[in-house]
């Protein structure tokens, strides 16, 4: 990855969820969140065979396909360094998924670039409301979501890793 400075520019665009760069970002994202969960609950990284199964079981390519959804890939100095997915849940509501910036690129504005692109893309999908879920231990994500207008809300779905839920209303004409 190139040397990053405060002047390095982020670009964000939709990309097929099954593209090689999107798959590579998924593998890094999944490894990080899985290892964090395993360290918290088992005191070790994810066993390699379980990690490989989890990466291979990715359902994003099916759920993040227009017109139902999309995957945004953020590039820093031309290299894929982050992603955020959107999936339409029901008319007017889209779910934000797998927001991630590579560790080496954190603190350079990638999260903000992705969240601004999420708002614009959600409006294009017909959403007026965004929802997402996350885990309690992913505290950095809580700060990003709250900084970008998300507030805690009631559970809108259940899941083994859904421990904290957020929602955000998009202003009319957003994007």
PDB file of C-alpha atoms in Angstrom:
ATOM      1  CA  UNK A   1       0.000   0.000   0.000  1.00  0.00           C
ATOM      2  CA  UNK A   2       1.365   3.462  -0.836  1.00  0.00           C
ATOM      3  CA  UNK A   3       2.522   5.841   1.863  1.00  0.00           C
ATOM      4  CA  UNK A   4      -0.507   7.733   3.132  1.00  0.00           C
ATOM      5  CA  UNK A   5      -0.629  11.371   4.109  1.00  0.00           C
ATOM      6  CA  UNK A   6      -3.379  13.778   5.063  1.00  0.00           C
ATOM      7  CA  UNK A   7      -3.368  14.960   1.424  1.00  0.00           C
ATOM      8  CA  UNK A   8      -3.960  11.490  -0.027  1.00  0.00           C
ATOM      9  CA  UNK A   9      -7.317  11.386  -1.770  1.00  0.00           C
ATOM     10  CA  UNK A  10      -9.990   8.728  -1.339  1.00  0.00           C
ATOM     11  CA  UNK A  11     -12.315   7.728  -4.166  1.00  0.00           C
ATOM     12  CA  UNK A  12     -15.382   5.541  -3.692  1.00  0.00           C
ATOM     13  CA  UNK A  13     -17.319   3.719  -6.418  1.00  0.00           C
ATOM     14  CA  UNK A  14     -19.647   0.751  -6.776  1.00  0.00           C
ATOM     15  CA  UNK A  15     -17.928  -2.468  -7.772  1.00  0.00           C
ATOM     16  CA  UNK A  16     -19.165  -6.031  -8.276  1.00  0.00           C
ATOM     17  CA  UNK A  17     -19.151  -7.811  -4.920  1.00  0.00           C
ATOM     18  CA  UNK A  18     -17.505 -10.830  -6.532  1.00  0.00           C
ATOM     19  CA  UNK A  19     -14.618  -8.910  -8.107  1.00  0.00           C
ATOM     20  CA  UNK A  20     -11.085  -9.972  -7.105  1.00  0.00           C
ATOM     21  CA  UNK A  21     -10.471  -6.751  -5.147  1.00  0.00           C
ATOM     22  CA  UNK A  22     -13.828  -6.977  -3.360  1.00  0.00           C
ATOM     23  CA  UNK A  23     -13.123 -10.620  -2.463  1.00  0.00           C
ATOM     24  CA  UNK A  24      -9.672  -9.651  -1.141  1.00  0.00           C
ATOM     25  CA  UNK A  25     -11.208  -6.897   1.028  1.00  0.00           C
ATOM     26  CA  UNK A  26     -13.816  -9.385   2.282  1.00  0.00           C
ATOM     27  CA  UNK A  27     -11.062 -11.823   3.331  1.00  0.00           C
ATOM     28  CA  UNK A  28      -9.169  -9.133   5.275  1.00  0.00           C
ATOM     29  CA  UNK A  29     -12.385  -7.835   6.866  1.00  0.00           C
ATOM     30  CA  UNK A  30     -13.628 -11.284   7.824  1.00  0.00           C
ATOM     31  CA  UNK A  31     -10.245 -12.298   9.240  1.00  0.00           C
ATOM     32  CA  UNK A  32     -10.105  -9.195  11.423  1.00  0.00           C
ATOM     33  CA  UNK A  33     -13.618  -9.443  12.863  1.00  0.00           C
ATOM     34  CA  UNK A  34     -13.400 -13.216  13.299  1.00  0.00           C
ATOM     35  CA  UNK A  35     -10.018 -13.044  15.030  1.00  0.00           C
ATOM     36  CA  UNK A  36     -11.290 -10.299  17.354  1.00  0.00           C
ATOM     37  CA  UNK A  37     -14.295 -12.450  18.290  1.00  0.00           C
ATOM     38  CA  UNK A  38     -12.145 -15.554  18.847  1.00  0.00           C
ATOM     39  CA  UNK A  39      -9.605 -13.636  20.956  1.00  0.00           C
ATOM     40  CA  UNK A  40     -12.427 -12.241  23.115  1.00  0.00           C
ATOM     41  CA  UNK A  41     -14.188 -15.589  23.573  1.00  0.00           C
ATOM     42  CA  UNK A  42     -11.407 -18.177  23.186  1.00  0.00           C
ATOM     43  CA  UNK A  43      -8.132 -16.318  23.758  1.00  0.00           C
ATOM     44  CA  UNK A  44      -6.747 -17.177  20.311  1.00  0.00           C
ATOM     45  CA  UNK A  45      -7.076 -16.310  16.633  1.00  0.00           C
ATOM     46  CA  UNK A  46      -9.658 -18.086  14.506  1.00  0.00           C
ATOM     47  CA  UNK A  47      -8.603 -21.652  13.682  1.00  0.00           C
ATOM     48  CA  UNK A  48      -7.400 -21.667  10.046  1.00  0.00           C
ATOM     49  CA  UNK A  49      -9.987 -24.205   8.837  1.00  0.00           C
ATOM     50  CA  UNK A  50     -12.843 -22.230  10.413  1.00  0.00           C
ATOM     51  CA  UNK A  51     -11.487 -18.992   8.967  1.00  0.00           C
ATOM     52  CA  UNK A  52     -11.330 -20.526   5.474  1.00  0.00           C
ATOM     53  CA  UNK A  53     -14.937 -21.782   5.807  1.00  0.00           C
ATOM     54  CA  UNK A  54     -16.165 -18.369   6.929  1.00  0.00           C
ATOM     55  CA  UNK A  55     -14.475 -16.536   4.074  1.00  0.00           C
ATOM     56  CA  UNK A  56     -15.804 -19.056   1.545  1.00  0.00           C
ATOM     57  CA  UNK A  57     -19.357 -18.814   2.958  1.00  0.00           C
ATOM     58  CA  UNK A  58     -19.605 -15.114   2.054  1.00  0.00           C
ATOM     59  CA  UNK A  59     -23.156 -14.273   0.963  1.00  0.00           C
ATOM     60  CA  UNK A  60     -22.329 -10.726  -0.113  1.00  0.00           C
ATOM     61  CA  UNK A  61     -22.126 -11.315  -3.849  1.00  0.00           C
ATOM     62  CA  UNK A  62     -25.789 -12.392  -3.862  1.00  0.00           C
ATOM     63  CA  UNK A  63     -27.096  -9.690  -1.506  1.00  0.00           C
ATOM     64  CA  UNK A  64     -25.056  -6.746  -2.762  1.00  0.00           C
ATOM     65  CA  UNK A  65     -26.143  -6.797  -6.392  1.00  0.00           C
ATOM     66  CA  UNK A  66     -28.120  -4.000  -8.091  1.00  0.00           C
ATOM     67  CA  UNK A  67     -30.948  -3.221  -8.055  1.00  0.00           C
ATOM     68  CA  UNK A  68     -31.369  -4.789  -4.578  1.00  0.00           C
ATOM     69  CA  UNK A  69     -28.011  -3.642  -3.227  1.00  0.00           C
ATOM     70  CA  UNK A  70     -24.439  -2.768  -4.025  1.00  0.00           C
ATOM     71  CA  UNK A  71     -20.887  -2.819  -2.759  1.00  0.00           C
ATOM     72  CA  UNK A  72     -18.878   0.370  -2.548  1.00  0.00           C
ATOM     73  CA  UNK A  73     -15.097   0.045  -2.763  1.00  0.00           C
ATOM     74  CA  UNK A  74     -12.940   2.868  -1.434  1.00  0.00           C
ATOM     75  CA  UNK A  75      -9.567   3.434  -3.023  1.00  0.00           C
ATOM     76  CA  UNK A  76      -6.677   5.288  -1.485  1.00  0.00           C
ATOM     77  CA  UNK A  77      -4.071   6.412  -3.988  1.00  0.00           C
ATOM     78  CA  UNK A  78      -5.708   4.010  -6.452  1.00  0.00           C
ATOM     79  CA  UNK A  79      -5.553   0.896  -4.266  1.00  0.00           C
ATOM     80  CA  UNK A  80      -8.628  -0.845  -2.820  1.00  0.00           C
ATOM     81  CA  UNK A  81      -8.452  -0.027   0.876  1.00  0.00           C
ATOM     82  CA  UNK A  82     -12.031  -0.118   2.157  1.00  0.00           C
ATOM     83  CA  UNK A  83     -15.600  -1.156   1.479  1.00  0.00           C
ATOM     84  CA  UNK A  84     -19.209  -0.737   2.550  1.00  0.00           C
ATOM     85  CA  UNK A  85     -22.247  -2.662   1.366  1.00  0.00           C
ATOM     86  CA  UNK A  86     -25.895  -1.731   1.073  1.00  0.00           C
ATOM     87  CA  UNK A  87     -28.809  -4.139   0.809  1.00  0.00           C
ATOM     88  CA  UNK A  88     -32.453  -3.103   0.446  1.00  0.00           C
ATOM     89  CA  UNK A  89     -34.500  -4.680   3.231  1.00  0.00           C
ATOM     90  CA  UNK A  90     -37.912  -3.256   2.381  1.00  0.00           C
ATOM     91  CA  UNK A  91     -39.201  -0.248   0.479  1.00  0.00           C
ATOM     92  CA  UNK A  92     -37.519   2.841   1.906  1.00  0.00           C
ATOM     93  CA  UNK A  93     -35.024   0.972   4.139  1.00  0.00           C
ATOM     94  CA  UNK A  94     -31.533  -0.244   3.329  1.00  0.00           C
ATOM     95  CA  UNK A  95     -29.085  -2.084   5.566  1.00  0.00           C
ATOM     96  CA  UNK A  96     -25.444  -1.018   5.772  1.00  0.00           C
ATOM     97  CA  UNK A  97     -23.069  -3.999   5.842  1.00  0.00           C
ATOM     98  CA  UNK A  98     -19.382  -4.788   6.138  1.00  0.00           C
ATOM     99  CA  UNK A  99     -18.047  -1.255   6.564  1.00  0.00           C
ATOM    100  CA  UNK A 100     -14.294  -1.704   6.646  1.00  0.00           C
ATOM    101  CA  UNK A 101     -11.051   0.174   6.089  1.00  0.00           C
ATOM    102  CA  UNK A 102      -7.747  -1.694   5.948  1.00  0.00           C
ATOM    103  CA  UNK A 103      -5.747  -1.150   9.149  1.00  0.00           C
ATOM    104  CA  UNK A 104      -2.878   0.601   7.324  1.00  0.00           C
ATOM    105  CA  UNK A 105      -5.320   3.169   5.886  1.00  0.00           C
ATOM    106  CA  UNK A 106      -7.242   3.989   9.055  1.00  0.00           C
ATOM    107  CA  UNK A 107      -7.194   7.569  10.252  1.00  0.00           C
ATOM    108  CA  UNK A 108      -6.873   8.979   6.723  1.00  0.00           C
ATOM    109  CA  UNK A 109     -10.548   9.736   6.032  1.00  0.00           C
ATOM    110  CA  UNK A 110     -11.635   6.440   4.472  1.00  0.00           C
ATOM    111  CA  UNK A 111     -14.467   5.827   6.920  1.00  0.00           C
ATOM    112  CA  UNK A 112     -15.902   9.291   6.275  1.00  0.00           C
ATOM    113  CA  UNK A 113     -15.555   8.886   2.498  1.00  0.00           C
ATOM    114  CA  UNK A 114     -17.370   5.545   2.664  1.00  0.00           C
ATOM    115  CA  UNK A 115     -20.170   6.807   4.904  1.00  0.00           C
ATOM    116  CA  UNK A 116     -20.801   9.819   2.624  1.00  0.00           C
ATOM    117  CA  UNK A 117     -20.937   7.465  -0.375  1.00  0.00           C
ATOM    118  CA  UNK A 118     -23.312   5.158   1.533  1.00  0.00           C
ATOM    119  CA  UNK A 119     -25.778   8.025   2.025  1.00  0.00           C
ATOM    120  CA  UNK A 120     -25.677   8.938  -1.670  1.00  0.00           C
ATOM    121  CA  UNK A 121     -25.970   5.321  -2.846  1.00  0.00           C
ATOM    122  CA  UNK A 122     -28.806   4.576  -0.400  1.00  0.00           C
ATOM    123  CA  UNK A 123     -30.815   7.462  -1.767  1.00  0.00           C
ATOM    124  CA  UNK A 124     -30.231   6.158  -5.304  1.00  0.00           C
ATOM    125  CA  UNK A 125     -31.588   2.771  -4.138  1.00  0.00           C
ATOM    126  CA  UNK A 126     -34.728   4.528  -2.887  1.00  0.00           C
ATOM    127  CA  UNK A 127     -33.894   4.407   0.820  1.00  0.00           C
ATOM    128  CA  UNK A 128     -34.908   7.136   3.228  1.00  0.00           C
ATOM    129  CA  UNK A 129     -33.725   5.157   6.259  1.00  0.00           C
ATOM    130  CA  UNK A 130     -30.547   3.192   6.927  1.00  0.00           C
ATOM    131  CA  UNK A 131     -30.120   0.473   9.536  1.00  0.00           C
ATOM    132  CA  UNK A 132     -27.187  -1.663  10.614  1.00  0.00           C
ATOM    133  CA  UNK A 133     -26.105  -4.030  13.314  1.00  0.00           C
ATOM    134  CA  UNK A 134     -22.728  -4.600  14.868  1.00  0.00           C
ATOM    135  CA  UNK A 135     -21.074  -6.293  17.808  1.00  0.00           C
ATOM    136  CA  UNK A 136     -20.377  -4.724  21.208  1.00  0.00           C
ATOM    137  CA  UNK A 137     -16.614  -5.227  20.864  1.00  0.00           C
ATOM    138  CA  UNK A 138     -16.286  -3.330  17.574  1.00  0.00           C
ATOM    139  CA  UNK A 139     -16.100  -0.007  19.391  1.00  0.00           C
ATOM    140  CA  UNK A 140     -14.320   1.799  16.560  1.00  0.00           C
ATOM    141  CA  UNK A 141     -17.306   1.144  14.301  1.00  0.00           C
ATOM    142  CA  UNK A 142     -19.686   2.561  16.933  1.00  0.00           C
ATOM    143  CA  UNK A 143     -17.768   5.854  16.855  1.00  0.00           C
ATOM    144  CA  UNK A 144     -17.817   6.009  13.036  1.00  0.00           C
ATOM    145  CA  UNK A 145     -21.545   5.329  12.843  1.00  0.00           C
ATOM    146  CA  UNK A 146     -22.413   7.834  15.561  1.00  0.00           C
ATOM    147  CA  UNK A 147     -20.153  10.490  14.010  1.00  0.00           C
ATOM    148  CA  UNK A 148     -22.091  10.054  10.755  1.00  0.00           C
ATOM    149  CA  UNK A 149     -25.579  10.490  12.190  1.00  0.00           C
ATOM    150  CA  UNK A 150     -26.561   6.970  13.237  1.00  0.00           C
ATOM    151  CA  UNK A 151     -28.292   6.539  16.582  1.00  0.00           C
ATOM    152  CA  UNK A 152     -28.893   3.434  18.651  1.00  0.00           C
ATOM    153  CA  UNK A 153     -32.218   1.768  17.966  1.00  0.00           C
ATOM    154  CA  UNK A 154     -34.159  -1.365  18.787  1.00  0.00           C
ATOM    155  CA  UNK A 155     -33.219  -4.677  17.224  1.00  0.00           C
ATOM    156  CA  UNK A 156     -34.576  -4.997  13.706  1.00  0.00           C
ATOM    157  CA  UNK A 157     -33.258  -8.536  13.291  1.00  0.00           C
ATOM    158  CA  UNK A 158     -31.595 -11.253  15.316  1.00  0.00           C
ATOM    159  CA  UNK A 159     -28.282 -12.952  14.645  1.00  0.00           C
ATOM    160  CA  UNK A 160     -25.412 -14.520  16.527  1.00  0.00           C
ATOM    161  CA  UNK A 161     -23.241 -11.408  16.108  1.00  0.00           C
ATOM    162  CA  UNK A 162     -25.957  -8.734  16.146  1.00  0.00           C
ATOM    163  CA  UNK A 163     -25.570  -7.108  19.561  1.00  0.00           C
ATOM    164  CA  UNK A 164     -26.047  -3.415  18.845  1.00  0.00           C
ATOM    165  CA  UNK A 165     -28.358  -1.778  16.302  1.00  0.00           C
ATOM    166  CA  UNK A 166     -28.290   1.640  14.667  1.00  0.00           C
ATOM    167  CA  UNK A 167     -30.578   3.636  12.380  1.00  0.00           C
ATOM    168  CA  UNK A 168     -30.359   6.870  10.444  1.00  0.00           C
ATOM    169  CA  UNK A 169     -32.898   8.915   8.483  1.00  0.00           C
ATOM    170  CA  UNK A 170     -31.602  10.424   5.272  1.00  0.00           C
ATOM    171  CA  UNK A 171     -32.663  14.010   4.601  1.00  0.00           C
ATOM    172  CA  UNK A 172     -34.909  14.508   1.586  1.00  0.00           C
ATOM    173  CA  UNK A 173     -32.786  15.147  -1.464  1.00  0.00           C
ATOM    174  CA  UNK A 174     -29.628  13.606   0.116  1.00  0.00           C
ATOM    175  CA  UNK A 175     -26.947  12.940  -2.470  1.00  0.00           C
TER     176      UNK A 175
END
